[in-house]
Every structure is written in structure tokens, then in C-alpha cells.
PDB file of C-alpha atoms in Angstrom:
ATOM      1  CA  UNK A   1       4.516  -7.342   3.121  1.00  0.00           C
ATOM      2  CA  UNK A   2       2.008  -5.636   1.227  1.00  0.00           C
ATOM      3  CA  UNK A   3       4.162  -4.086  -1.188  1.00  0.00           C
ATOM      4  CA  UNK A   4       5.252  -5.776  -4.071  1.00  0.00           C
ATOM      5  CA  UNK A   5       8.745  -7.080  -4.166  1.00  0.00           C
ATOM      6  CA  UNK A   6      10.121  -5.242  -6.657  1.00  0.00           C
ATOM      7  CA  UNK A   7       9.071  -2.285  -4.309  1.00  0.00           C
ATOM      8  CA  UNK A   8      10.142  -2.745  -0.863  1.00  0.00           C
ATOM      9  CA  UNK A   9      13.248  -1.109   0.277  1.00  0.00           C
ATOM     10  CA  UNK A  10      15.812  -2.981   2.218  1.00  0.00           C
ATOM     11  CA  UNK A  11      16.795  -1.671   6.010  1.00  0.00           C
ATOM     12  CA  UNK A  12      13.507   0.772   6.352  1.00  0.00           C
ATOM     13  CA  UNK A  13      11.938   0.085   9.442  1.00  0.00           C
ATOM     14  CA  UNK A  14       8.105  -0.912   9.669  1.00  0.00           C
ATOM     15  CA  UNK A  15       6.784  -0.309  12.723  1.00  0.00           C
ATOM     16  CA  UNK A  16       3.913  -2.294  14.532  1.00  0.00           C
ATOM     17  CA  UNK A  17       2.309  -0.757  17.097  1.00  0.00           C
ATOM     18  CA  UNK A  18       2.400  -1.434  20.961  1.00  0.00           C
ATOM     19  CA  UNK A  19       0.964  -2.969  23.624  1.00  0.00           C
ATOM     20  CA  UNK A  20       0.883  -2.807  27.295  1.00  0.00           C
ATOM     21  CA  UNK A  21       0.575  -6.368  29.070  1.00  0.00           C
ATOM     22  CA  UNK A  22      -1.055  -6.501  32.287  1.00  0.00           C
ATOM     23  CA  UNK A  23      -1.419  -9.046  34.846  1.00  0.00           C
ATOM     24  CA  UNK A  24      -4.632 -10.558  33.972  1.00  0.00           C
ATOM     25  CA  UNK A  25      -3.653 -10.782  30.788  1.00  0.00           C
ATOM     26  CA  UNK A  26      -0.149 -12.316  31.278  1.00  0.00           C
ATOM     27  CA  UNK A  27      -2.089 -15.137  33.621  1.00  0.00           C
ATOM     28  CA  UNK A  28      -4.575 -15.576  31.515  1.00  0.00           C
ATOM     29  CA  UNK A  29      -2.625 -16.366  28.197  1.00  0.00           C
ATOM     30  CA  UNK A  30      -0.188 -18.479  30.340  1.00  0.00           C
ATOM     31  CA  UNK A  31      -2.993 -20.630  32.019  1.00  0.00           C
ATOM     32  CA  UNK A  32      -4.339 -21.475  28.307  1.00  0.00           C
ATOM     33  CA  UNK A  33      -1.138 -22.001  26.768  1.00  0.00           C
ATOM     34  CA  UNK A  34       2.159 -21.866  28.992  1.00  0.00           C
ATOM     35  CA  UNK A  35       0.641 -22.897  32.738  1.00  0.00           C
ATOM     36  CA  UNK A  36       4.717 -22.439  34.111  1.00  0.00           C
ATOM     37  CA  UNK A  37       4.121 -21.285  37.506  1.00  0.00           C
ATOM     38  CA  UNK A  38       5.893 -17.969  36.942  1.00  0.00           C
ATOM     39  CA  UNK A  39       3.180 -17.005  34.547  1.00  0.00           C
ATOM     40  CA  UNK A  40      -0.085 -17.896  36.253  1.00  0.00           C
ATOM     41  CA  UNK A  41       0.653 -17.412  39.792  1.00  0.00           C
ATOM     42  CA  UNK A  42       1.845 -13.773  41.005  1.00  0.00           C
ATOM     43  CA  UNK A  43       2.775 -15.094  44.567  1.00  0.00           C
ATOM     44  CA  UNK A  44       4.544 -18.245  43.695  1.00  0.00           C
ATOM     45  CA  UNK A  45       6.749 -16.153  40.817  1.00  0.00           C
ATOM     46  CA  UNK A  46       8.128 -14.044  43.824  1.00  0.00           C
ATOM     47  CA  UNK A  47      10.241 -16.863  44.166  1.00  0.00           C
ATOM     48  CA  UNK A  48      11.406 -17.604  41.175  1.00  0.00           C
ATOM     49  CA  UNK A  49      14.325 -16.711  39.291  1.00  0.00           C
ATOM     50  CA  UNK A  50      12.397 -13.779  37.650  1.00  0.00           C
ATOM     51  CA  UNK A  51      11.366 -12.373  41.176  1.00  0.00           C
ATOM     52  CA  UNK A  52       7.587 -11.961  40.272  1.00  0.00           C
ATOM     53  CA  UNK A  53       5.227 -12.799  37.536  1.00  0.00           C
ATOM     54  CA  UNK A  54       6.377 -12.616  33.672  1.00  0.00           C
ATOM     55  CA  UNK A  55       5.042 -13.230  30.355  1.00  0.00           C
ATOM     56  CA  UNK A  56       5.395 -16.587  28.332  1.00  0.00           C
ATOM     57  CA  UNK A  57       7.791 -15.945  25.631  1.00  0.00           C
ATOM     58  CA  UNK A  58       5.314 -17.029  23.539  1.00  0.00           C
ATOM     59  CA  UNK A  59       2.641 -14.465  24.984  1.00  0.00           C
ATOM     60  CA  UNK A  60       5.224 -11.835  23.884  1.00  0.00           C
ATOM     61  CA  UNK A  61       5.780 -13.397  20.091  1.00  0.00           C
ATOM     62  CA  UNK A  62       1.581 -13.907  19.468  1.00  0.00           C
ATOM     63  CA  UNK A  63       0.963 -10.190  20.400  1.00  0.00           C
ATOM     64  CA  UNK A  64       3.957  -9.283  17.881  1.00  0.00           C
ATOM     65  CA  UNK A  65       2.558 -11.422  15.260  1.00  0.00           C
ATOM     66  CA  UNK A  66      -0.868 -10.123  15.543  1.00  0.00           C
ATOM     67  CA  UNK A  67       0.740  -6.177  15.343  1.00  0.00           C
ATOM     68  CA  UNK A  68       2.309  -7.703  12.330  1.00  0.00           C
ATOM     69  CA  UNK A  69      -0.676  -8.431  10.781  1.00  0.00           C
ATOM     70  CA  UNK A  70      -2.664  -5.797  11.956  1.00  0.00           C
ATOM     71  CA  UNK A  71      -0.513  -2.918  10.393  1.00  0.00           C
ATOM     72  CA  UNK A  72       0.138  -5.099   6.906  1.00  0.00           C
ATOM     73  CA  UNK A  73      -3.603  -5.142   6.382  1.00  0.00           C
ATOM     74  CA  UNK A  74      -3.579  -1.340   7.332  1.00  0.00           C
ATOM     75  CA  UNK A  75      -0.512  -0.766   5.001  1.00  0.00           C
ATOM     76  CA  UNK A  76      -3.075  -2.228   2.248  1.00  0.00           C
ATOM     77  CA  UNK A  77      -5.767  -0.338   3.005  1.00  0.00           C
ATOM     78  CA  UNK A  78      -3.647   2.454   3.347  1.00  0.00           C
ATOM     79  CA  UNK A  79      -1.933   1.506  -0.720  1.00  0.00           C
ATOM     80  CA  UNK A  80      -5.534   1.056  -2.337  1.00  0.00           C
ATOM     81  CA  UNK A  81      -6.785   4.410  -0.623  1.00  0.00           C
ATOM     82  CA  UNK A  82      -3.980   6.917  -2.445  1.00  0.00           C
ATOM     83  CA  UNK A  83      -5.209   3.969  -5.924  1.00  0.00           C
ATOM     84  CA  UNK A  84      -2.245   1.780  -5.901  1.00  0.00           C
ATOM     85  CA  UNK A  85      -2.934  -2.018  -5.529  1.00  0.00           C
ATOM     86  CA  UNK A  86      -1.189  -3.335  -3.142  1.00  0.00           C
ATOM     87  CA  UNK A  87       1.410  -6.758  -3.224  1.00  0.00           C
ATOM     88  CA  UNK A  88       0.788 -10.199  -2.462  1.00  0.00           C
ATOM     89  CA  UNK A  89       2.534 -11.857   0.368  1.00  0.00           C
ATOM     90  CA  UNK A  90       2.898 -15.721   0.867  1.00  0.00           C
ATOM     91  CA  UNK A  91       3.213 -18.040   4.004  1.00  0.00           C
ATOM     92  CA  UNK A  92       6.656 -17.733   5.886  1.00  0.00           C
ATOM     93  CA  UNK A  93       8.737 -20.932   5.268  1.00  0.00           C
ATOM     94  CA  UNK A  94      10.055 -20.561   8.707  1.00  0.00           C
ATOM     95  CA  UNK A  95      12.334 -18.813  11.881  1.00  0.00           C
ATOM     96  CA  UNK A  96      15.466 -18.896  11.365  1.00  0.00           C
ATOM     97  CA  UNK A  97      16.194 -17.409  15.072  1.00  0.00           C
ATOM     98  CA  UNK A  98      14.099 -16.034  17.745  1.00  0.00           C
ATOM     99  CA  UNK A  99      15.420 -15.240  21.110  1.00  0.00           C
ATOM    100  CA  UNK A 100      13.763 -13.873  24.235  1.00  0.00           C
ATOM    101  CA  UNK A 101      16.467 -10.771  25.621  1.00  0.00           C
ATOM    102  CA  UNK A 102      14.582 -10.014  28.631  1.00  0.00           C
ATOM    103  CA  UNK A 103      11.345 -10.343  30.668  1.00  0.00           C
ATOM    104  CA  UNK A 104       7.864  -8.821  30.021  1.00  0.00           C
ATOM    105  CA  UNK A 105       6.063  -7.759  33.187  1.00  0.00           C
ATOM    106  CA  UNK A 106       3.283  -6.524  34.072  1.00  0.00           C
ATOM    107  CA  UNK A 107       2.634  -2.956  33.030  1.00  0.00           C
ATOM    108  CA  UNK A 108       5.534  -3.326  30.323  1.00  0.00           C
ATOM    109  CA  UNK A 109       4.290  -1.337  26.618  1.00  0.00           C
ATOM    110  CA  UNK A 110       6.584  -3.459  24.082  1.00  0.00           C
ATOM    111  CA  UNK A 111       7.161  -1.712  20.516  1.00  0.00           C
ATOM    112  CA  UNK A 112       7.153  -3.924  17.626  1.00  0.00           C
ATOM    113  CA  UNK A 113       9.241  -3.365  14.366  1.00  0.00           C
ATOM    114  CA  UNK A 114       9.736  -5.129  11.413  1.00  0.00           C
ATOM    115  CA  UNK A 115      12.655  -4.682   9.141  1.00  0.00           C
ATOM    116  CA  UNK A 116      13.328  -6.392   5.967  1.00  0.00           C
ATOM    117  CA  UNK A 117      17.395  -6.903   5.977  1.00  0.00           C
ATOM    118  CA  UNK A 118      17.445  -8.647   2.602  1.00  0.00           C
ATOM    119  CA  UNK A 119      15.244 -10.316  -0.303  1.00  0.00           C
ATOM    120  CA  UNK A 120      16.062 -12.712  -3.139  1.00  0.00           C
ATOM    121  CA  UNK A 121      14.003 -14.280  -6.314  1.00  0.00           C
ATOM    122  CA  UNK A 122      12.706 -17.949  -5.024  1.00  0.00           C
ATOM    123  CA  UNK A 123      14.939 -20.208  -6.264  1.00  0.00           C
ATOM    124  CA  UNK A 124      11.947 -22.800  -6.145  1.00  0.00           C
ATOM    125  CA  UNK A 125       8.220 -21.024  -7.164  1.00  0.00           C
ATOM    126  CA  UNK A 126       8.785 -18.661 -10.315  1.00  0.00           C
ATOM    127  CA  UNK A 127       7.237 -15.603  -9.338  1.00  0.00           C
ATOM    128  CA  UNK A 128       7.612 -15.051  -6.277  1.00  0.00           C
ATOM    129  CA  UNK A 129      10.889 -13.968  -3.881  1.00  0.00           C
ATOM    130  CA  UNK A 130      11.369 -14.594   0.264  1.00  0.00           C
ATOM    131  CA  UNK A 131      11.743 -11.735   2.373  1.00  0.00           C
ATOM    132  CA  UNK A 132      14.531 -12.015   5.218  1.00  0.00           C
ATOM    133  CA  UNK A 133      12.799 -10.211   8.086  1.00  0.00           C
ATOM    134  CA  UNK A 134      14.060  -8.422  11.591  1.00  0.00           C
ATOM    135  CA  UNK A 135      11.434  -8.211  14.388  1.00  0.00           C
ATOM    136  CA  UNK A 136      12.282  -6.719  17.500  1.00  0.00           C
ATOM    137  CA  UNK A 137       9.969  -5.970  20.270  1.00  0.00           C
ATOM    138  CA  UNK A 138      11.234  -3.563  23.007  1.00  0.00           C
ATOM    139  CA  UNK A 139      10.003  -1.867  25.947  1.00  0.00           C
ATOM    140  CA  UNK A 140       8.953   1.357  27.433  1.00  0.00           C
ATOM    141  CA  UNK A 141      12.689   1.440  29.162  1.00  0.00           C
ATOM    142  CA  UNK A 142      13.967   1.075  25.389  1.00  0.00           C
ATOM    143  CA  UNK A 143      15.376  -2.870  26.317  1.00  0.00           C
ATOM    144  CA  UNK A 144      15.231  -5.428  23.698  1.00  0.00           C
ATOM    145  CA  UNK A 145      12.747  -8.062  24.883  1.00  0.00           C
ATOM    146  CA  UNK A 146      12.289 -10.310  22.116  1.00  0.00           C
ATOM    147  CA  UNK A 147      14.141 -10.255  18.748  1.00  0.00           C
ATOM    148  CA  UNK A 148      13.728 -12.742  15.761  1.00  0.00           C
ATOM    149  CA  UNK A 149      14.582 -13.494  11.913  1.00  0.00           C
ATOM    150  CA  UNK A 150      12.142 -14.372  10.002  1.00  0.00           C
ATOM    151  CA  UNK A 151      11.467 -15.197   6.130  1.00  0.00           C
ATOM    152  CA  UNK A 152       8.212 -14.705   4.316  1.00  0.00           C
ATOM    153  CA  UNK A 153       7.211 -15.647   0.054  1.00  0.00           C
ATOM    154  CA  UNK A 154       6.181 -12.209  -1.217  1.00  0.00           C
ATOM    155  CA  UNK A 155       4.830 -11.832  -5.081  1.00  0.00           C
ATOM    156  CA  UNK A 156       6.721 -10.601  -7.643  1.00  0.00           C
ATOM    157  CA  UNK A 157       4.473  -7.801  -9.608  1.00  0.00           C
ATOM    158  CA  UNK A 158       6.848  -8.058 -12.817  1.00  0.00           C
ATOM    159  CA  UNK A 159       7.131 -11.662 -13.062  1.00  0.00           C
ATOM    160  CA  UNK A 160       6.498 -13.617 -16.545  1.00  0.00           C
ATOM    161  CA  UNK A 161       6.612 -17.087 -16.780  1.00  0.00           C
ATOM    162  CA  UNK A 162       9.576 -18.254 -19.502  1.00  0.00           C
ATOM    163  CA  UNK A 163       8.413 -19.313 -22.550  1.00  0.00           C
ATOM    164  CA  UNK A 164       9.714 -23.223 -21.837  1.00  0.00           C
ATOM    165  CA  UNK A 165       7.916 -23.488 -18.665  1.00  0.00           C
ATOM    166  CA  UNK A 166       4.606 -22.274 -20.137  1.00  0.00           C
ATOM    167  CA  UNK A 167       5.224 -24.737 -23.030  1.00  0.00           C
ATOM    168  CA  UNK A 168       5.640 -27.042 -20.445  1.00  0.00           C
ATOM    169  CA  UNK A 169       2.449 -25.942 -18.205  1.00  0.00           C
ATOM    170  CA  UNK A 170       0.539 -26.312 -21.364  1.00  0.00           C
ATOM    171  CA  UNK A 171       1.723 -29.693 -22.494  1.00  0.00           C
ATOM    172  CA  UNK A 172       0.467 -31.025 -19.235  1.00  0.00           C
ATOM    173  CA  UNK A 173      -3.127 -30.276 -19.973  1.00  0.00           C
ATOM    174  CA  UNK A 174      -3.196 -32.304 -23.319  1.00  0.00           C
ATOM    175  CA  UNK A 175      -5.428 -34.714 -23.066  1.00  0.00           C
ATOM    176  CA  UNK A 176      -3.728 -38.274 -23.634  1.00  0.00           C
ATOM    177  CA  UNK A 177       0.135 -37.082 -23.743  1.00  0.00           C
ATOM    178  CA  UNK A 178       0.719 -38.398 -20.649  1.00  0.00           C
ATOM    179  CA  UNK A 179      -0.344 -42.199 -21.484  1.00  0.00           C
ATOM    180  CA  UNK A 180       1.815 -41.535 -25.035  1.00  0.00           C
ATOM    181  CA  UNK A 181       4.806 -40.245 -23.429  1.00  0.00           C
ATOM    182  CA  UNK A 182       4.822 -43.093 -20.776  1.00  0.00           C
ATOM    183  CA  UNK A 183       4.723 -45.513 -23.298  1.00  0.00           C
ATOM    184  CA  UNK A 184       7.420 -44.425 -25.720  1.00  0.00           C
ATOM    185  CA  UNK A 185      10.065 -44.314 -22.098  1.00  0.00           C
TER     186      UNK A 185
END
């Protein structure tokens, strides 16, 4: 997020954006990345257990994390336009689910949202806390399609570094403690 921890509110839902996938599209991104026959050739899908051509999964979770993206950096622009500087947010340290509810065809508009269900202080890099994130995508017939929890670092604005670990910090950069305090172990 671009908000800083301390100020994002648990439950509110973010939304995303939409897109509409069509055909060429669908074919296209599966002939680069998922070449399943289902998702490159619109005859040959007739037959499969879909009953025509689909999106990869993974067609369906890039254009979500792009919308993802897309509106964060507009939520920032949007913060430092009414003066307020916006939050810092990390790398994600991974998925902890992701499921695909139901196909994406051709001429389906999916609906991203992101909702942060929880947050907590990092237990392992002061100053910032991880973000338990809900993304859902669903489409224009309001069925889920894709659904996933996800965790991201975000900054903590208020943070200060305890006295011991600064201490600490600057101990390190004294020049020839090291060698000393290997010698006296």
C-alpha cells in the first residue's frame, strides 16, 4: 500500500479497476506463456472440458497484479496531490493461497479488489510491518473467478530504532572492533 501502516484501516476494500479479456488477447498471452491447447486454439477448446477457449490462470492473476499496481501508484499520486506524503511499501514475502473459482472467457470484464484483512509489526526488519491481503477478481455476472491471500512489508511512518540496536548499528562501523572483539572470544 501506499499508506503508511500506522494508517491503513483493516477490512476497507481497495478497488482495482477492470478489464475485459478478449480472444486475441487470451491466445496471445497463452501462446507466450501457458501454450495449453484450451488457451491458444478456439476450435480445439470446444472440446475440452471448458467447452471453448479460456484464459490461463495466470493470464487472469498478471492483469490483477498490474491493476494492483496501477491504482497504488495512483493512490500516491492521488496522497501527494491533497500534500500528504504517501507510505512506503516493501516486496511481498509470498502467497499464502491463490485459487482459480471459475473460467475467464472471452468477452468476460473481471473486477479486481484488494482488501487488507489484517497487519502486524515484522517480527524480523524493525520498522516495517506485513500486510495480510484479500484479492478477488470477479466478473461482469458477479462470479468469483480468481481469489488469493497475499502478504506484503509496508513501512512503518512512526518507527524509531531502540537505543541498543543503534548502539549496536554504530559499534559496527568502528574501525578495528571487529579484529579486537574476535580476538578477546
Amino acid at each position: 500500500m501506499t499508506r503508511w501502516f500506522e494508517d491503513i484501516t483493516i477490512d476497507e476494500p481497495f478497488p482495482l479497476g477492470e478489464h475485459t479479456f478478449t480472444e486475441e488477447e487470451i491466445i496471445r498471452f497463452g501462446k507466450m506463456y501457458d501454450p495449453q491447447y484450451f488457451h491458444i486454439d478456439p476450435e480445439a477448446a470446444k472440446h475440452s472440458h471448458f467447452g471453448g477457449l479460456v484464459a490461463s490462470g495466470w493470464h487472469t492473476v498478471s492483469v490483477g497484479h498490474r491493476k494492483m499496481v496501477d491504482a497504488l501508484f495512483a493512490e500516491e499520486q492521488r496522497l501527494r496531490g491533497m500534500g500528504e506524503e504517501p507510505g512506503v511499501s516493501g516486496p511481498s514475502p509470498g502467497v499464502n493461497s491463490m485459487a482459480f473459482k471459475a473460467p475467464v472467457r472471452p468477452g468476460d470484464t473481471v473486477t479486481y479488489t484488494l482488501t487488507v484483512t489484517g497487519k502486524r509489526a515484522s517480527a524480523s526488519i524493525p520498522g516495517w510491518g506485513l500486510l495480510f491481503n484479500h484479492l478477488t477478481a470477479v466478473n461482469q455476472r458477479g462470479e468469483l473467478v480468481y481469489d488469493a491471500e497475499l502478504v506484503g512489508f509496508n513501512k512503518l511512518r512512526d518507527y524509531r530504532m531502540p537505543l541498543r540496536i543503534r548502539l549496536a548499528m554504530a559499534l559496527t562501523r568502528v574501525p578495528g572492533l571487529n579484529k579486537l572483539l574476535a580476538r578477546s572470544s
